[in-house]
Every structure is written in C-alpha cells, then in structure tokens.
Amino acid sequence: MRIIVVGGGGREHAIIKKLKENNEIEKIYALPGNGGIAADAECVGIGATDIDGIVKFAVDNSIDYAVVAPDDPLVMGCVDALEEKGIPCFGPRSNAAIIEGSKVFSKNLMKKYGIPTAAYEVFDDAEKALDYIKTAPLPTVIKADGLALGKGVIIATTREEAEDAVISIMKDKKFGKSGNSIVVEEFLEGPEVSVLSFTDGKVVKPMISSMDHKRAGDNDTGLNTGGMGTVAPNPYYTDAVAKECMEKIFLPTMEAMNAEGRTFKGCLYFGLMITKDGPKVIEYNCRFGDPETQVVLPLLKSDLFTIMKATTDGTLAETPVEFDDKNAACVIMASEGYPVSYEKGYEITIPADIAPCVFVAGAKEEDGKLLTSGGRVLGVTAIADSLQEAINSSYRMVEQIHFDNAFYRHDIGQRALKAKAED
Ligand code: AMP
Ligand code: GLY
C-alpha cells in the first residue's frame, strides 16, 4: 500500500504515526508535510490546496489510498478529484464537506432536521444585519459563513463590538468571500466537548471525547487560537450525554446528509456545548480536529487504516473502533506572540526518547536542523491511567524540549480535573 496524506500540521503528524502501525502500508507521502513529519513520511513540496498537483502526484506515483485531512482541500473537492482518477480516499466529497464549509448550510440543515443548536438568523445584506443587531440580545455570536482559518466567530458583548464584527466581515471582507453571508446566533453557555466520529454514511462510530483549550493564555484568557492543548476523555461527556448525542445529534446528522443527497464519509467532528437544556451543536467540522487528533488517535486501540478503508467501503458497521481506557493530555508549544505575530527560524531540540510523543506542526528542516516555522510549533502527548498523571507527564516532556521564544499554557487539563473532582 502506498498512501498520501494531504496536510502538514500536528494533526497530520498524528495520523501518519498511527497509520505506520499498519504493516500493509509500505510508503507514506505527506503533501506537503513539514520538517518534523519528515522523520515519519516522505514530504513532497505540493501544497494542501494544490488539487491538480495532488492528483497528478497520486496518479504518477501509483498511490493506492489518500487521506485528505484539512478543511480547505476537502471543501475544494480534493476527494472528488482523486476519486475521478480511481483513487479511494478518506474524507468527504465536496458536497458533504459543505457541512463545515458553509455555516449557513449547516445551520439550515440543523433547523430542517430538528438537530439541537443555537437559535439564529442569516443575513446576506450588511444593512439588514446591522439593523438586527441593534436589538439582538447580548452577548451575540457573529459567524462568517465560509472558512476563515478558525477566526470567523466573534462573540460580541456590546452593540459596538457586534457592529464592528458585521462591518469587518461583510463590508471590509476581512475573510474575503467567506463573509458574503453571516449567521448571527444566540449565545450558549456550558462546557464544550469535541467528539470526532467515523462515519460511512450508514453508521456513526464516535471516537473518545476530548476537550480543546482555544484561548492563548492561562485560565482561558487572551485571543482565540487554533488550540493550545487538549485532553481526552472529556469528563463532561458522560454516558448519559453520549447516549443523548447519538440519538439527537449524531445519527440525525448522518441521516440528514443522506436525505440531502450529500452522504458524508470520513471523520465528522461535532463541536458540542452541554447546555442546561441538553447538548447542542456549536459547529461541525468535516475532518479531524487539531489538536484533538493528537490525544484521540494515540488512545485508539484498533487499526486506523482498517477503519479508514471501512468508511470508504461502507463496512464500518462490522469494523471495530476501540479505545484504551486511559487518559491523554497534549500541550502545544507555540512561538511567543502567536496567534498574532511571532518570530521564526529558531532551532528546536527534542530528546530522542520523547520524540515518539511529539507531533510537529510548524517546523522546517534545514541543514539537518529542525527550525521553528509557524505559530503552533509542536504538541506533546502523554498517556497515563489518570488524567493528572497524563498532564504531569506531558509537562515533564515539554520542559525537556527547547526553542527560543517558546510559550505554552500551564493549565492544560485543569478544567477537566476540576470537573472530575466535582463529579
Ligand atoms: P469555532 O471557531 O466555530 O470553533 O468557534 C470558536 C468558539 O466560539 C467555540 O469553540 C465556542 O467557544 C465559541 N462559540 C461559537 N458559537 C457559540 C455560541 N453560539 N455560543 C457561545 N459560544 C460560541
Ligand atoms: N480544534 C478545533 C478544530 O480543529 O477546529
């Protein structure tokens, strides 16, 4: 088996390390990968959104299977284009990836099929949106319709902030065409849970739950980021919540997509908020989450490649998806200044014995050295019987990794520990 993995972040590194456990796989190419991924796969200088380049590479190199990990190529139709050349893929086709690609689509889908989510209004006219927010209850949540590098959600606590958000998204086009329409929705409260699931359009098999830490600073202060750390499982995701999610959210979503002629195959990510009225969908993603994947896949006991093929072939019902009964914690080490501006090019040193626990996100290789090249540089995942041990062990490893201007949160997992204590 010769495989390509499209993407080049920590999530892709975690996918590749897990795929390597399968002996059928002789070769993995990462497109484009990164300097750290290069230790586990052959990196090819083709960008994740260069669909023509990806297809040409796959055809020229007799690729047997493709894993398309990031949102942009999925929404752009990378899977459709590869399948046209007879290459089976893990990931949804473009008509199903729209569940992440358009918030207007996903909100309307939930409304049509009675899937619990925040109440909302859609606007494609800035003046009407500005009028509406004059009286909308505060805080109010404003979301650009399309992909916006995870930055298209603004929680406005004052009328001025709400107005600024509408103007910057719809008039100044801060996120380009993604801001042609917006969703203005009700502010929900409660703990957040991420549930990644495998689906072949016939069954949904949820993975172990996880908790992201989106803010840059300790105690959830500072700007929103792509994610500064994760733990799994998420203590708020009890058996009762899981059952309710399966009945009211997971299966209805899969069936809704089928009914719309948009069968979803791949990893469907449910961003949930456990409100006092029950779990509600905050967002769908059409892919593995980053950095959720870095705690979820290390706990996967079953073979990842077998599961991926089963989602493609429609045989997921008879394919086991099992997780270790353990805890995982991942701490992200970033460049000081992320997510705004930061310096790059600093040498990273990682002791060899902890390298297997490190998922590299933003690094390049130069003259045999690994240098920082991004905001989020790497993630360090530890697994242990208890959450506390996993957290301690992850931080012990973080302290042994060095690069100039490194920064990380010191409280990853503390909220989960507190929730457990209150249980
Ligand atoms: P996203 O970029 O879609 O992941 O959203 C970023 C974050 O905004 C989410 O993780 C939530 O914390 C928050 N958020 C999104 N929608 C709502 C909502 N309706 N109510 C409260 N918080 C929200
Ligand atoms: N960690 C959230 C995401 O991948 O969108």
Coordinates of C-alpha atoms and ligand atoms in Angstrom, one line a residue:
M1 CA 0.0 0.0 0.0
R2 CA 1.2 3.4 -1.0
I3 CA -0.5 6.3 0.7
I4 CA -0.6 10.0 0.6
V5 CA -1.7 12.2 3.5
V6 CA -2.7 15.7 2.4
G7 CA -1.8 18.4 5.0
G8 CA 1.2 19.5 7.1
G9 CA 0.3 20.1 10.7
G10 CA 0.3 18.3 14.1
R11 CA -2.9 16.6 13.2
E12 CA -1.3 15.1 10.0
H13 CA 1.7 14.0 12.0
A14 CA -0.6 12.2 14.5
I15 CA -2.4 10.5 11.6
I16 CA 0.8 9.4 9.9
K17 CA 2.3 8.0 13.1
K18 CA -0.9 6.0 13.7
L19 CA -1.0 4.7 10.1
K20 CA 2.6 3.5 10.4
E21 CA 1.3 0.8 12.8
N22 CA -0.2 -1.0 9.9
N23 CA 2.2 -3.4 8.2
E24 CA 0.3 -3.3 4.8
I25 CA 1.5 0.2 4.3
E26 CA 4.9 0.4 2.6
K27 CA 5.1 4.1 1.9
I28 CA 3.6 7.2 3.2
Y29 CA 4.0 10.6 1.4
A30 CA 2.9 13.8 3.1
L31 CA 1.8 16.7 0.9
P32 CA 3.4 19.0 2.0
G33 CA 4.1 17.6 5.5
N34 CA 6.7 19.6 7.5
G35 CA 10.2 19.3 8.9
G36 CA 9.1 17.1 11.8
I37 CA 6.8 14.9 9.8
A38 CA 9.8 14.2 7.6
A39 CA 11.0 11.7 10.3
D40 CA 7.9 9.6 9.6
A41 CA 6.9 10.1 6.0
E42 CA 8.4 11.4 2.7
C43 CA 7.4 15.0 2.4
V44 CA 6.6 16.3 -1.0
G45 CA 6.6 20.0 -1.8
I46 CA 3.0 20.1 -3.0
G47 CA 0.6 22.4 -1.1
A48 CA -2.6 21.0 0.5
T49 CA -4.8 23.2 -1.7
D50 CA -3.0 22.4 -5.0
I51 CA -5.6 20.0 -6.0
D52 CA -4.2 19.5 -9.6
G53 CA -0.7 18.9 -8.1
I54 CA -2.0 16.4 -5.6
V55 CA -4.0 14.4 -8.2
K56 CA -1.0 14.4 -10.6
F57 CA 1.3 13.2 -7.9
A58 CA -1.1 10.5 -6.8
V59 CA -1.5 9.2 -10.4
D60 CA 2.2 9.4 -11.2
N61 CA 3.2 7.6 -8.1
S62 CA 0.6 4.8 -8.2
I63 CA -1.0 5.8 -4.9
D64 CA -3.5 3.3 -3.6
Y65 CA -5.2 5.4 -0.9
A66 CA -5.4 9.1 0.0
V67 CA -6.1 10.7 3.4
V68 CA -7.3 14.3 2.9
A69 CA -7.0 15.9 6.4
P70 CA -7.5 19.7 6.2
D71 CA -10.8 21.5 5.6
D72 CA -9.8 23.6 2.6
P73 CA -8.9 20.8 0.2
L74 CA -12.0 18.8 1.3
V75 CA -14.3 21.8 0.6
M76 CA -12.5 22.4 -2.7
G77 CA -13.2 18.9 -3.9
C78 CA -9.8 17.1 -3.5
V79 CA -11.6 13.8 -2.7
D80 CA -13.9 14.2 -5.8
A81 CA -10.8 14.8 -8.0
L82 CA -8.9 11.9 -6.6
E83 CA -11.8 9.5 -6.9
E84 CA -12.3 10.5 -10.5
K85 CA -8.9 9.0 -11.1
G86 CA -9.9 5.9 -9.3
I87 CA -8.0 6.6 -6.1
P88 CA -10.0 5.8 -2.9
C89 CA -10.0 8.4 -0.2
F90 CA -10.6 9.0 3.5
G91 CA -12.6 12.2 3.7
P92 CA -15.9 13.6 2.4
R93 CA -16.6 14.8 -1.1
S94 CA -17.1 18.5 -1.6
N95 CA -20.9 18.3 -1.5
A96 CA -20.7 16.8 2.1
A97 CA -17.7 18.9 3.3
I98 CA -20.0 21.9 3.0
I99 CA -21.2 20.9 6.5
E100 CA -18.1 22.8 7.6
G101 CA -17.6 25.0 4.5
S102 CA -20.8 26.9 5.0
K103 CA -22.3 27.8 8.4
V104 CA -25.5 28.9 6.7
F105 CA -25.8 25.4 5.2
S106 CA -25.1 23.7 8.5
K107 CA -27.5 25.9 10.5
N108 CA -30.3 25.4 7.9
L109 CA -29.6 21.7 7.9
M110 CA -30.0 21.5 11.7
K111 CA -33.1 23.6 11.6
K112 CA -34.7 21.5 8.9
Y113 CA -34.0 18.2 10.7
G114 CA -34.6 19.3 14.3
I115 CA -31.0 18.9 15.4
P116 CA -30.4 21.0 18.6
T117 CA -28.3 24.1 18.0
A118 CA -28.3 27.8 19.0
A119 CA -31.2 29.9 17.5
Y120 CA -30.0 32.1 14.6
E121 CA -30.7 34.4 11.7
V122 CA -28.9 34.5 8.4
F123 CA -28.0 37.8 6.6
D124 CA -26.5 38.4 3.2
D125 CA -27.2 42.2 3.4
A126 CA -24.9 44.2 5.8
E127 CA -27.6 46.9 6.5
K128 CA -30.2 44.3 7.5
A129 CA -27.6 42.6 9.8
L130 CA -26.7 46.0 11.3
D131 CA -30.4 46.7 11.9
Y132 CA -31.0 43.3 13.5
I133 CA -28.1 43.6 16.0
K134 CA -29.4 46.9 17.3
T135 CA -32.0 44.9 19.3
A136 CA -30.5 41.4 19.4
P137 CA -29.9 40.0 22.9
L138 CA -26.3 40.4 24.1
P139 CA -23.8 38.7 24.1
T140 CA -24.5 37.8 20.5
V141 CA -22.4 35.5 18.3
I142 CA -21.5 36.5 14.7
K143 CA -20.1 34.0 12.3
A144 CA -18.8 34.4 8.8
D145 CA -20.5 31.8 6.5
G146 CA -17.4 30.3 5.0
L147 CA -14.0 29.0 6.1
A148 CA -11.9 31.7 8.0
L149 CA -8.9 29.9 9.4
G150 CA -10.9 29.3 12.6
K151 CA -11.2 33.1 13.2
G152 CA -14.6 33.7 11.7
V153 CA -16.5 33.6 15.0
I154 CA -16.9 36.7 17.1
I155 CA -18.6 36.8 20.4
A156 CA -19.8 40.4 20.9
T157 CA -20.7 41.6 24.4
T158 CA -21.6 45.1 23.4
R159 CA -23.5 46.6 20.4
E160 CA -20.3 48.3 19.2
E161 CA -18.5 45.0 19.1
A162 CA -21.3 43.4 17.2
E163 CA -21.5 46.3 14.7
D164 CA -17.7 46.2 14.2
A165 CA -17.9 42.5 13.6
V166 CA -20.6 42.9 10.9
I167 CA -18.7 45.7 9.2
S168 CA -15.4 43.9 9.2
I169 CA -16.8 40.6 7.9
M170 CA -19.5 41.9 5.5
K171 CA -18.2 45.3 4.3
D172 CA -14.4 45.2 4.8
K173 CA -14.4 41.5 3.8
K174 CA -11.9 40.5 6.4
F175 CA -12.3 36.9 5.4
G176 CA -12.9 37.5 1.7
K177 CA -15.9 35.8 0.1
S178 CA -16.4 33.8 3.4
G179 CA -18.1 36.9 4.7
N180 CA -20.7 37.3 1.9
S181 CA -23.2 35.9 4.3
I182 CA -23.2 35.7 8.1
V183 CA -25.0 33.8 10.8
V184 CA -26.0 35.8 13.9
E185 CA -26.8 33.4 16.7
E186 CA -27.8 33.0 20.3
F187 CA -25.0 32.9 22.9
L188 CA -25.0 29.5 24.5
E189 CA -23.4 28.6 27.9
G190 CA -21.9 25.4 29.2
P191 CA -18.9 23.2 28.9
E192 CA -17.6 22.4 25.4
V193 CA -16.9 18.9 24.2
S194 CA -15.4 17.8 21.0
V195 CA -16.5 14.5 19.6
L196 CA -14.8 13.2 16.4
S197 CA -16.6 10.3 14.8
F198 CA -16.0 7.9 11.9
T199 CA -18.9 7.5 9.5
D200 CA -19.5 5.7 6.3
G201 CA -23.0 7.2 5.8
K202 CA -24.6 4.1 7.3
V203 CA -23.4 4.1 10.9
V204 CA -21.6 6.7 13.1
K205 CA -18.9 5.4 15.4
P206 CA -17.8 8.2 17.8
M207 CA -14.2 8.3 19.0
I208 CA -13.2 9.0 22.5
S209 CA -14.4 12.6 23.6
S210 CA -11.9 15.4 24.1
M211 CA -11.6 19.0 25.4
D212 CA -9.8 21.7 23.5
H213 CA -8.2 24.9 25.1
K214 CA -8.7 27.6 22.5
R215 CA -7.5 30.7 24.2
A216 CA -3.8 31.6 24.1
G217 CA -3.4 32.4 27.8
D218 CA -3.7 30.5 31.1
N219 CA -7.2 30.4 32.7
D220 CA -8.8 30.9 29.3
T221 CA -7.5 34.5 28.8
G222 CA -6.2 36.1 25.6
L223 CA -7.0 35.6 22.0
N224 CA -8.6 32.6 20.4
T225 CA -6.1 30.3 18.7
G226 CA -6.3 27.1 16.7
G227 CA -6.0 25.2 20.1
M228 CA -3.3 25.3 22.8
G229 CA -3.8 21.9 24.2
T230 CA -6.3 19.0 24.6
V231 CA -7.2 16.2 27.0
A232 CA -9.2 13.0 26.4
P233 CA -11.6 11.8 27.5
N234 CA -13.7 14.9 28.4
P235 CA -15.3 14.4 31.8
Y236 CA -18.4 16.4 30.8
Y237 CA -19.2 13.7 28.2
T238 CA -20.9 11.3 30.5
D239 CA -22.6 8.1 29.3
A240 CA -26.0 9.8 29.5
V241 CA -24.7 12.7 27.4
A242 CA -23.2 10.3 24.9
K243 CA -26.5 8.5 24.5
E244 CA -28.4 11.7 24.0
C245 CA -25.9 12.9 21.5
M246 CA -26.1 9.7 19.5
E247 CA -29.9 9.9 19.4
K248 CA -30.5 13.6 18.9
I249 CA -27.3 14.7 17.1
F250 CA -25.0 12.1 15.6
L251 CA -27.5 9.8 13.8
P252 CA -29.9 12.6 12.8
T253 CA -26.9 14.5 11.2
M254 CA -25.8 11.5 9.2
E255 CA -29.4 10.8 8.1
A256 CA -29.9 14.4 7.2
M257 CA -26.9 14.5 5.0
N258 CA -28.1 11.3 3.3
A259 CA -31.6 12.8 2.8
E260 CA -30.0 15.8 1.2
G261 CA -28.0 13.6 -1.2
R262 CA -24.8 14.6 0.5
T263 CA -23.7 11.3 2.1
F264 CA -20.8 12.1 4.5
K265 CA -17.9 9.6 4.7
G266 CA -14.8 10.2 6.8
C267 CA -14.4 12.0 10.1
L268 CA -17.3 14.1 11.1
Y269 CA -16.4 16.3 14.1
F270 CA -19.1 17.5 16.4
G271 CA -18.3 20.7 18.4
L272 CA -20.8 20.5 21.2
M273 CA -21.9 22.6 24.1
I274 CA -23.5 20.9 27.0
T275 CA -26.2 23.5 27.9
K276 CA -28.7 23.2 30.7
D277 CA -31.2 22.2 28.0
G278 CA -29.0 19.4 26.8
P279 CA -26.2 19.1 24.3
K280 CA -26.3 21.5 21.3
V281 CA -24.1 21.7 18.2
I282 CA -21.8 24.7 18.1
E283 CA -20.1 23.6 14.9
Y284 CA -19.5 20.8 12.6
N285 CA -16.1 20.1 11.1
C286 CA -15.6 17.8 8.1
R287 CA -12.3 16.5 9.3
F288 CA -10.2 15.5 12.3
G289 CA -9.7 18.4 14.8
D290 CA -6.3 19.9 15.5
P291 CA -5.1 19.4 18.3
E292 CA -7.9 16.9 19.3
T293 CA -6.4 14.3 17.0
Q294 CA -3.2 14.4 19.0
V295 CA -5.0 13.0 22.0
V296 CA -7.6 10.9 20.3
L297 CA -5.5 8.8 17.9
P298 CA -2.9 7.8 20.5
L299 CA -5.7 6.2 22.5
L300 CA -7.1 4.3 19.5
K301 CA -6.6 0.6 20.0
S302 CA -8.0 -0.5 16.7
D303 CA -6.1 -0.2 13.4
L304 CA -6.6 3.3 11.9
F305 CA -6.1 2.3 8.3
T306 CA -8.6 -0.6 8.6
I307 CA -11.2 1.9 9.9
M308 CA -10.4 4.5 7.3
K309 CA -10.9 1.9 4.5
A310 CA -14.1 0.8 6.1
T311 CA -15.5 4.3 5.9
T312 CA -14.7 4.4 2.2
D313 CA -16.1 0.9 1.5
G314 CA -19.2 1.3 3.7
T315 CA -18.2 -1.6 6.0
L316 CA -17.8 0.5 9.2
A317 CA -20.7 -1.4 11.0
E318 CA -18.6 -4.6 11.1
T319 CA -15.2 -2.8 11.9
P320 CA -14.2 -2.4 15.5
V321 CA -13.4 1.1 16.7
E322 CA -12.0 0.7 20.2
F323 CA -10.1 3.0 22.6
D324 CA -7.8 2.4 25.5
D325 CA -9.4 3.0 28.9
K326 CA -6.8 5.6 29.6
N327 CA -6.3 9.4 29.6
A328 CA -4.3 11.5 27.3
A329 CA -3.0 15.1 27.5
C330 CA -1.4 17.2 24.8
V331 CA 0.3 20.5 25.5
I332 CA 1.0 22.7 22.5
M333 CA 4.3 24.6 22.4
A334 CA 3.9 27.8 20.3
S335 CA 6.1 30.7 19.3
E336 CA 5.7 33.8 21.6
G337 CA 3.3 36.2 20.0
Y338 CA 1.0 33.6 18.4
P339 CA -1.7 34.0 17.2
V340 CA -0.8 37.5 16.1
S341 CA 2.8 37.8 15.1
Y342 CA 5.9 35.9 16.0
E343 CA 9.5 35.2 15.1
K344 CA 10.5 32.1 13.3
G345 CA 13.7 30.2 12.5
Y346 CA 14.8 29.1 15.9
E347 CA 16.4 25.7 16.4
I348 CA 14.2 23.1 18.1
T349 CA 15.9 20.4 20.2
I350 CA 13.9 17.3 21.2
P351 CA 15.5 14.5 23.2
A352 CA 15.3 11.2 21.2
D353 CA 13.4 9.3 23.9
I354 CA 10.5 11.7 23.8
A355 CA 10.3 12.2 20.1
P356 CA 7.6 9.4 19.7
C357 CA 5.3 11.6 21.8
V358 CA 5.8 14.8 19.8
F359 CA 3.6 15.9 16.9
V360 CA 5.2 18.6 14.9
A361 CA 3.1 21.4 13.4
G362 CA 5.2 24.3 12.4
A363 CA 8.8 23.4 11.8
K364 CA 11.1 23.1 8.8
E365 CA 14.3 21.1 8.3
E366 CA 17.4 23.0 7.3
D367 CA 21.0 21.6 7.2
G368 CA 19.9 18.7 9.4
K369 CA 18.4 21.0 12.0
L370 CA 14.7 21.4 12.9
L371 CA 13.8 25.1 12.9
T372 CA 10.5 26.8 14.0
S373 CA 8.4 27.9 11.1
G374 CA 4.9 28.5 12.5
G375 CA 2.8 29.8 15.3
R376 CA 2.0 26.4 16.8
V377 CA 5.3 24.6 16.7
L378 CA 4.6 21.2 18.2
G379 CA 2.4 19.2 20.6
V380 CA 3.5 16.8 23.2
T381 CA 1.1 14.0 24.2
A382 CA 1.3 11.7 27.2
I383 CA -0.9 8.8 28.0
A384 CA -1.5 7.5 31.6
D385 CA -4.0 5.8 33.7
S386 CA -5.2 9.0 35.3
L387 CA -5.6 12.5 33.8
Q388 CA -3.4 14.0 36.4
E389 CA -0.5 11.7 35.5
A390 CA -1.0 12.3 31.8
I391 CA -0.9 16.1 32.4
N392 CA 2.2 15.8 34.6
S393 CA 4.0 13.6 32.2
S394 CA 3.2 15.8 29.2
Y395 CA 4.6 18.9 31.1
R396 CA 7.7 17.0 32.1
M397 CA 8.4 16.3 28.4
V398 CA 7.6 19.9 27.4
E399 CA 10.3 21.1 29.9
Q400 CA 12.9 19.0 28.1
I401 CA 12.1 20.5 24.6
H402 CA 13.8 23.7 23.8
F403 CA 13.5 26.5 21.3
D404 CA 13.9 30.2 21.7
N405 CA 10.7 32.2 22.2
A406 CA 8.7 29.1 23.1
F407 CA 5.5 29.6 25.0
Y408 CA 2.8 27.3 26.2
R409 CA -0.2 27.2 28.6
H410 CA 0.5 25.9 32.1
D411 CA -3.1 24.9 32.8
I412 CA -4.0 22.4 30.1
G413 CA -6.4 19.8 31.7
Q414 CA -7.0 21.8 34.9
R415 CA -10.7 22.5 34.0
A416 CA -11.2 18.8 33.3
L417 CA -9.5 17.8 36.6
K418 CA -11.8 20.2 38.4
A419 CA -14.9 18.8 36.7
K420 CA -13.8 15.3 37.8
A421 CA -13.3 16.5 41.4
E422 CA -16.8 17.9 41.4
D423 CA -18.3 14.7 39.9
Ligands
AMP1 P1 -15.3 28.0 16.1 O1 -14.3 28.8 15.5 O2 -16.5 27.8 15.2 O3 -14.8 26.7 16.7 O4 -15.9 28.8 17.4 C1 -15.0 29.3 18.3 C2 -15.6 29.2 19.6 O5 -16.6 30.2 19.8 C3 -16.2 27.9 20.1 O6 -15.3 27.0 20.5 C4 -17.1 28.4 21.2 O7 -16.3 28.5 22.4 C5 -17.5 29.8 20.8 N1 -18.9 29.8 20.2 C6 -19.3 29.6 19.0 N2 -20.6 29.6 18.9 C7 -21.1 30.0 20.1 C8 -22.4 30.2 20.7 N3 -23.5 30.1 19.9 N4 -22.4 30.5 22.0 C9 -21.3 30.6 22.8 N5 -20.1 30.4 22.3 C10 -19.9 30.1 21.0
GLY2 N1 -9.5 22.3 17.4 C1 -10.6 22.7 16.7 C2 -10.6 22.5 15.3 O1 -9.8 21.7 14.8 O2 -11.3 23.1 14.5

